[in-house]
Amino acid sequence: MPSTQPLSGTSALPAASAAGARMLAVGRVHLWQGGSLWIGHGHGRSDWHDHHAMQIALPLDGVCLFRGKADGTWTEFKGAIVTPHRHHQFEAEGVTMAQLFIEPETLEGRRLQQLCVEDITPLPEAQRQAMARLLAEALRNDAKADEMIAAARAATLLLAGAGAPCGNGDLRIDKAIAHIRSHIHAPITLGQAAAAAALSPGRFRHLFVAETGTSFRVYVLWMRLNVAIQFAMAGESWTAAAHAAGFADSAHLTRTFKRMFGMNPAALVPG
């Protein structure tokens, strides 16, 4: 199990010259079913936020900082795992970052949760170094999207493989999630997803929360957000991405993005 101590100490100060600056990320986002890799250059401080996925924060040439309370101190990490739906702030000062977001209902996500002794847990040093080498090499070689995804998934397994074996999720919820994915560009009701799972709406609502850790509504928003990011990374405007992902408008996308990632979508710049 990883140590509960931060890898590089704590700081009562708000992270030197990056303090207070809004987060700006320049890089690429690569998505696959159940996860995504955000990799590039990050600078500044996020707003308070939380998201459905496990977050693996992995600086490739420096450190990052987290805090989980508004009056709490900033803690410096060489790498960390953040549990799903954990309200937090993130800060980086001009570092090359890899951020992996792994959905907790996946096999990898369930294993990663077993490694979390705290809401924000340092990465075990051996796995951290191996993951950083793998992703840094892919970035240095200007890997294509499919190669970068393969590297990200391999890096995730370096960490998730340390988790104890765990069973599969409920197949009925798996069917509902498959229905959500295949209909994400259009309105989706809880009743439709419940029917795909062959459950009553009431039973489905409770089972969905038990299996995924979040409500049906929040999960659908998370999925729509990932679809919008994919469109934006492909060159679409955020307005076009919002409509393509089934958001009511770009303002709805912006609110959701800020709530889940702590920054404006316009601050994510392809590079």
CSV table of C-alpha atoms in Angstrom, one decimal:
chain,number,residue,atom,x,y,z
A,1,MET,CA,0.0,0.0,0.0
A,2,PRO,CA,1.2,3.6,-0.7
A,3,SER,CA,2.3,5.7,2.2
A,4,THR,CA,-0.2,8.2,3.5
A,5,GLN,CA,2.5,10.9,3.6
A,6,PRO,CA,2.8,13.3,0.6
A,7,LEU,CA,5.9,12.6,-1.5
A,8,SER,CA,7.4,16.0,-1.2
A,9,GLY,CA,6.1,17.6,1.9
A,10,THR,CA,3.4,20.2,2.5
A,11,SER,CA,3.2,23.9,2.0
A,12,ALA,CA,1.1,26.3,4.0
A,13,LEU,CA,1.5,28.8,1.2
A,14,PRO,CA,-0.5,28.9,-2.0
A,15,ALA,CA,2.1,27.5,-4.4
A,16,ALA,CA,4.5,30.3,-5.3
A,17,SER,CA,4.1,32.3,-8.5
A,18,ALA,CA,1.2,30.2,-9.9
A,19,ALA,CA,-1.0,31.1,-6.8
A,20,GLY,CA,-4.3,32.6,-7.8
A,21,ALA,CA,-3.7,32.3,-11.5
A,22,ARG,CA,-6.6,30.6,-13.4
A,23,MET,CA,-5.8,27.2,-14.7
A,24,LEU,CA,-4.6,27.0,-18.3
A,25,ALA,CA,-3.9,23.6,-20.0
A,26,VAL,CA,-2.2,23.3,-23.4
A,27,GLY,CA,-2.1,19.8,-24.8
A,28,ARG,CA,-4.3,16.9,-26.0
A,29,VAL,CA,-7.1,14.8,-24.6
A,30,HIS,CA,-7.3,11.2,-25.7
A,31,LEU,CA,-10.4,9.2,-24.8
A,32,TRP,CA,-11.4,5.6,-24.7
A,33,GLN,CA,-14.3,3.7,-23.2
A,34,GLY,CA,-13.9,4.1,-19.5
A,35,GLY,CA,-11.1,6.5,-19.4
A,36,SER,CA,-9.1,9.5,-20.8
A,37,LEU,CA,-5.6,10.9,-20.8
A,38,TRP,CA,-5.0,14.7,-20.6
A,39,ILE,CA,-1.4,15.4,-21.4
A,40,GLY,CA,0.5,18.6,-22.0
A,41,HIS,CA,1.6,21.8,-20.3
A,42,GLY,CA,-0.4,23.0,-17.2
A,43,HIS,CA,-0.1,26.3,-15.3
A,44,GLY,CA,-2.3,27.9,-12.6
A,45,ARG,CA,-5.0,26.9,-10.1
A,46,SER,CA,-8.3,25.3,-10.7
A,47,ASP,CA,-11.5,26.3,-9.1
A,48,TRP,CA,-13.1,23.9,-6.6
A,49,HIS,CA,-14.5,21.0,-8.5
A,50,ASP,CA,-15.3,17.2,-8.4
A,51,HIS,CA,-15.8,14.6,-11.1
A,52,HIS,CA,-17.1,11.1,-11.5
A,53,ALA,CA,-13.8,9.5,-12.5
A,54,MET,CA,-10.7,8.5,-10.5
A,55,GLN,CA,-8.0,11.0,-11.2
A,56,ILE,CA,-4.4,10.1,-11.5
A,57,ALA,CA,-2.3,13.3,-11.5
A,58,LEU,CA,1.2,12.6,-12.8
A,59,PRO,CA,3.7,15.5,-13.3
A,60,LEU,CA,6.3,14.4,-15.8
A,61,ASP,CA,8.9,17.1,-14.9
A,62,GLY,CA,7.9,18.6,-11.6
A,63,VAL,CA,5.3,18.5,-8.9
A,64,CYS,CA,1.6,19.4,-8.4
A,65,LEU,CA,-0.4,20.5,-5.4
A,66,PHE,CA,-3.8,19.6,-4.1
A,67,ARG,CA,-6.0,20.7,-1.3
A,68,GLY,CA,-9.4,19.3,-0.1
A,69,LYS,CA,-10.6,22.1,2.2
A,70,ALA,CA,-10.9,25.8,1.6
A,71,ASP,CA,-9.0,26.6,4.8
A,72,GLY,CA,-6.6,23.6,4.4
A,73,THR,CA,-2.9,23.7,3.4
A,74,TRP,CA,-1.7,22.8,0.0
A,75,THR,CA,0.0,19.4,-0.3
A,76,GLU,CA,2.8,18.8,-2.8
A,77,PHE,CA,2.8,15.6,-4.8
A,78,LYS,CA,5.0,14.0,-7.4
A,79,GLY,CA,1.9,12.0,-8.3
A,80,ALA,CA,-1.5,11.3,-6.7
A,81,ILE,CA,-4.8,9.5,-7.0
A,82,VAL,CA,-8.0,11.4,-6.2
A,83,THR,CA,-11.1,9.5,-5.4
A,84,PRO,CA,-14.3,10.1,-7.4
A,85,HIS,CA,-16.6,13.0,-6.4
A,86,ARG,CA,-13.9,14.4,-4.1
A,87,HIS,CA,-14.3,18.2,-3.9
A,88,HIS,CA,-10.8,19.6,-4.4
A,89,GLN,CA,-8.5,22.2,-6.0
A,90,PHE,CA,-5.5,21.4,-8.1
A,91,GLU,CA,-2.5,23.6,-8.9
A,92,ALA,CA,0.6,23.3,-11.1
A,93,GLU,CA,3.3,25.8,-12.0
A,94,GLY,CA,4.5,25.4,-15.6
A,95,VAL,CA,4.9,21.6,-15.6
A,96,THR,CA,4.3,18.9,-18.2
A,97,MET,CA,1.4,16.9,-16.8
A,98,ALA,CA,-0.3,13.7,-17.5
A,99,GLN,CA,-3.8,13.4,-16.0
A,100,LEU,CA,-5.6,10.0,-16.2
A,101,PHE,CA,-9.3,9.9,-15.6
A,102,ILE,CA,-10.6,6.4,-15.0
A,103,GLU,CA,-14.3,5.7,-14.4
A,104,PRO,CA,-14.7,3.9,-11.1
A,105,GLU,CA,-17.1,1.3,-12.3
A,106,THR,CA,-14.5,-0.2,-14.7
A,107,LEU,CA,-12.3,-3.0,-13.5
A,108,GLU,CA,-9.3,-0.7,-13.4
A,109,GLY,CA,-11.3,1.9,-11.5
A,110,ARG,CA,-12.4,-0.6,-8.8
A,111,ARG,CA,-8.8,-1.7,-8.3
A,112,LEU,CA,-7.5,1.8,-8.1
A,113,GLN,CA,-10.0,2.6,-5.4
A,114,GLN,CA,-8.5,-0.1,-3.3
A,115,LEU,CA,-5.2,1.8,-3.3
A,116,CYS,CA,-6.7,5.0,-2.0
A,117,VAL,CA,-6.0,5.2,1.8
A,118,GLU,CA,-7.1,8.8,1.7
A,119,ASP,CA,-9.3,10.9,-0.7
A,120,ILE,CA,-6.0,12.2,-2.2
A,121,THR,CA,-3.3,9.5,-2.0
A,122,PRO,CA,0.3,9.6,-3.1
A,123,LEU,CA,1.3,7.3,-5.9
A,124,PRO,CA,3.6,4.4,-4.9
A,125,GLU,CA,7.0,5.6,-6.0
A,126,ALA,CA,8.0,2.5,-8.1
A,127,GLN,CA,4.8,2.7,-10.1
A,128,ARG,CA,5.0,6.5,-10.3
A,129,GLN,CA,8.4,6.4,-11.9
A,130,ALA,CA,7.5,3.6,-14.4
A,131,MET,CA,4.2,5.4,-15.4
A,132,ALA,CA,6.0,8.7,-15.9
A,133,ARG,CA,8.7,7.1,-18.0
A,134,LEU,CA,6.1,5.4,-20.2
A,135,LEU,CA,4.0,8.5,-20.8
A,136,ALA,CA,7.0,10.8,-21.2
A,137,GLU,CA,8.5,8.6,-23.8
A,138,ALA,CA,5.2,8.5,-25.8
A,139,LEU,CA,5.0,12.3,-25.6
A,140,ARG,CA,8.6,12.8,-26.6
A,141,ASN,CA,8.1,10.5,-29.6
A,142,ASP,CA,5.0,12.5,-30.6
A,143,ALA,CA,3.0,9.3,-30.5
A,144,LYS,CA,-0.2,9.1,-32.5
A,145,ALA,CA,-3.6,9.0,-30.8
A,146,ASP,CA,-3.9,5.2,-30.7
A,147,GLU,CA,-0.4,4.8,-29.5
A,148,MET,CA,-0.9,7.4,-26.8
A,149,ILE,CA,-4.0,5.7,-25.6
A,150,ALA,CA,-2.2,2.4,-25.5
A,151,ALA,CA,0.6,4.0,-23.4
A,152,ALA,CA,-2.0,5.5,-21.1
A,153,ARG,CA,-3.8,2.2,-20.6
A,154,ALA,CA,-0.5,0.4,-20.0
A,155,ALA,CA,0.4,3.1,-17.4
A,156,THR,CA,-2.9,2.7,-15.7
A,157,LEU,CA,-2.4,-1.1,-15.5
A,158,LEU,CA,1.0,-0.6,-13.9
A,159,LEU,CA,-0.9,1.0,-11.0
A,160,ALA,CA,-4.2,-0.8,-11.1
A,161,GLY,CA,-2.4,-4.2,-11.2
A,162,ALA,CA,-1.3,-3.5,-7.7
A,163,GLY,CA,-4.9,-3.7,-6.5
A,164,ALA,CA,-6.4,-6.9,-5.2
A,165,PRO,CA,-8.6,-8.9,-7.6
A,166,CYS,CA,-12.2,-7.8,-7.6
A,167,GLY,CA,-15.4,-9.0,-9.2
A,168,ASN,CA,-17.2,-7.7,-12.2
A,169,GLY,CA,-19.9,-5.0,-11.9
A,170,ASP,CA,-23.6,-5.7,-12.2
A,171,LEU,CA,-24.4,-6.7,-15.8
A,172,ARG,CA,-27.7,-4.9,-15.8
A,173,ILE,CA,-25.9,-1.6,-15.1
A,174,ASP,CA,-23.4,-2.5,-17.8
A,175,LYS,CA,-26.3,-2.8,-20.2
A,176,ALA,CA,-27.7,0.6,-19.1
A,177,ILE,CA,-24.3,2.3,-19.5
A,178,ALA,CA,-24.0,0.8,-23.0
A,179,HIS,CA,-27.4,2.3,-23.8
A,180,ILE,CA,-26.3,5.7,-22.5
A,181,ARG,CA,-23.1,5.6,-24.6
A,182,SER,CA,-25.0,4.7,-27.8
A,183,HIS,CA,-27.6,7.4,-27.3
A,184,ILE,CA,-25.5,10.2,-25.7
A,185,HIS,CA,-26.0,12.6,-28.6
A,186,ALA,CA,-29.8,12.7,-27.9
A,187,PRO,CA,-32.0,13.2,-24.8
A,188,ILE,CA,-31.8,10.1,-22.5
A,189,THR,CA,-34.3,9.4,-19.7
A,190,LEU,CA,-33.9,7.4,-16.6
A,191,GLY,CA,-36.8,5.3,-17.8
A,192,GLN,CA,-35.1,4.4,-21.0
A,193,ALA,CA,-31.9,3.4,-19.3
A,194,ALA,CA,-33.9,1.3,-16.7
A,195,ALA,CA,-35.7,-0.5,-19.5
A,196,ALA,CA,-32.3,-1.3,-21.1
A,197,ALA,CA,-31.3,-2.8,-17.8
A,198,ALA,CA,-34.7,-4.7,-17.5
A,199,LEU,CA,-35.4,-2.9,-14.1
A,200,SER,CA,-38.1,-0.7,-12.8
A,201,PRO,CA,-37.1,3.0,-12.6
A,202,GLY,CA,-37.0,3.0,-8.8
A,203,ARG,CA,-34.9,-0.2,-8.5
A,204,PHE,CA,-32.6,1.1,-11.3
A,205,ARG,CA,-32.1,4.4,-9.7
A,206,HIS,CA,-30.8,2.9,-6.4
A,207,LEU,CA,-28.7,0.2,-8.2
A,208,PHE,CA,-27.1,2.7,-10.5
A,209,VAL,CA,-25.9,4.8,-7.6
A,210,ALA,CA,-24.7,1.6,-5.7
A,211,GLU,CA,-22.7,0.5,-8.8
A,212,THR,CA,-21.3,3.8,-10.1
A,213,GLY,CA,-21.2,6.0,-7.0
A,214,THR,CA,-23.2,8.7,-8.7
A,215,SER,CA,-26.7,9.5,-9.9
A,216,PHE,CA,-28.0,8.7,-13.3
A,217,ARG,CA,-28.3,12.5,-14.1
A,218,VAL,CA,-24.7,13.3,-13.1
A,219,TYR,CA,-23.3,10.3,-15.0
A,220,VAL,CA,-25.1,11.3,-18.2
A,221,LEU,CA,-23.6,14.8,-17.8
A,222,TRP,CA,-20.1,13.3,-17.3
A,223,MET,CA,-20.6,11.3,-20.5
A,224,ARG,CA,-21.8,14.3,-22.4
A,225,LEU,CA,-18.8,16.3,-21.2
A,226,ASN,CA,-16.4,13.7,-22.5
A,227,VAL,CA,-18.1,13.6,-25.9
A,228,ALA,CA,-17.9,17.4,-26.1
A,229,ILE,CA,-14.2,17.3,-25.3
A,230,GLN,CA,-13.6,14.8,-28.0
A,231,PHE,CA,-15.3,17.1,-30.6
A,232,ALA,CA,-13.4,20.1,-29.4
A,233,MET,CA,-10.1,18.2,-29.6
A,234,ALA,CA,-11.0,17.4,-33.2
A,235,GLY,CA,-11.3,21.1,-34.0
A,236,GLU,CA,-14.9,21.9,-33.4
A,237,SER,CA,-15.9,25.1,-31.5
A,238,TRP,CA,-17.1,24.6,-28.0
A,239,THR,CA,-20.5,25.7,-29.1
A,240,ALA,CA,-20.7,23.1,-31.8
A,241,ALA,CA,-19.2,20.5,-29.4
A,242,ALA,CA,-22.0,21.3,-26.9
A,243,HIS,CA,-24.7,20.7,-29.4
A,244,ALA,CA,-23.0,17.5,-30.7
A,245,ALA,CA,-22.9,16.1,-27.1
A,246,GLY,CA,-26.5,16.8,-26.4
A,247,PHE,CA,-26.1,19.9,-24.1
A,248,ALA,CA,-28.9,22.4,-24.2
A,249,ASP,CA,-26.4,25.1,-25.1
A,250,SER,CA,-22.8,26.2,-24.7
A,251,ALA,CA,-23.6,27.9,-21.4
A,252,HIS,CA,-24.8,24.5,-20.0
A,253,LEU,CA,-21.5,22.9,-21.2
A,254,THR,CA,-19.4,25.6,-19.6
A,255,ARG,CA,-21.1,25.3,-16.2
A,256,THR,CA,-20.7,21.5,-16.3
A,257,PHE,CA,-17.1,21.7,-17.4
A,258,LYS,CA,-16.3,24.2,-14.6
A,259,ARG,CA,-18.1,22.1,-12.0
A,260,MET,CA,-16.3,18.9,-13.0
A,261,PHE,CA,-12.8,20.2,-14.0
A,262,GLY,CA,-12.5,23.5,-12.2
A,263,MET,CA,-11.8,25.6,-15.3
A,264,ASN,CA,-13.4,27.1,-18.3
A,265,PRO,CA,-13.5,24.9,-21.4
A,266,ALA,CA,-11.7,27.7,-23.3
A,267,ALA,CA,-8.7,27.2,-21.0
A,268,LEU,CA,-8.2,23.8,-22.5
A,269,VAL,CA,-6.2,24.6,-25.7
A,270,PRO,CA,-5.2,21.9,-28.1
A,271,GLY,CA,-1.5,21.7,-28.6
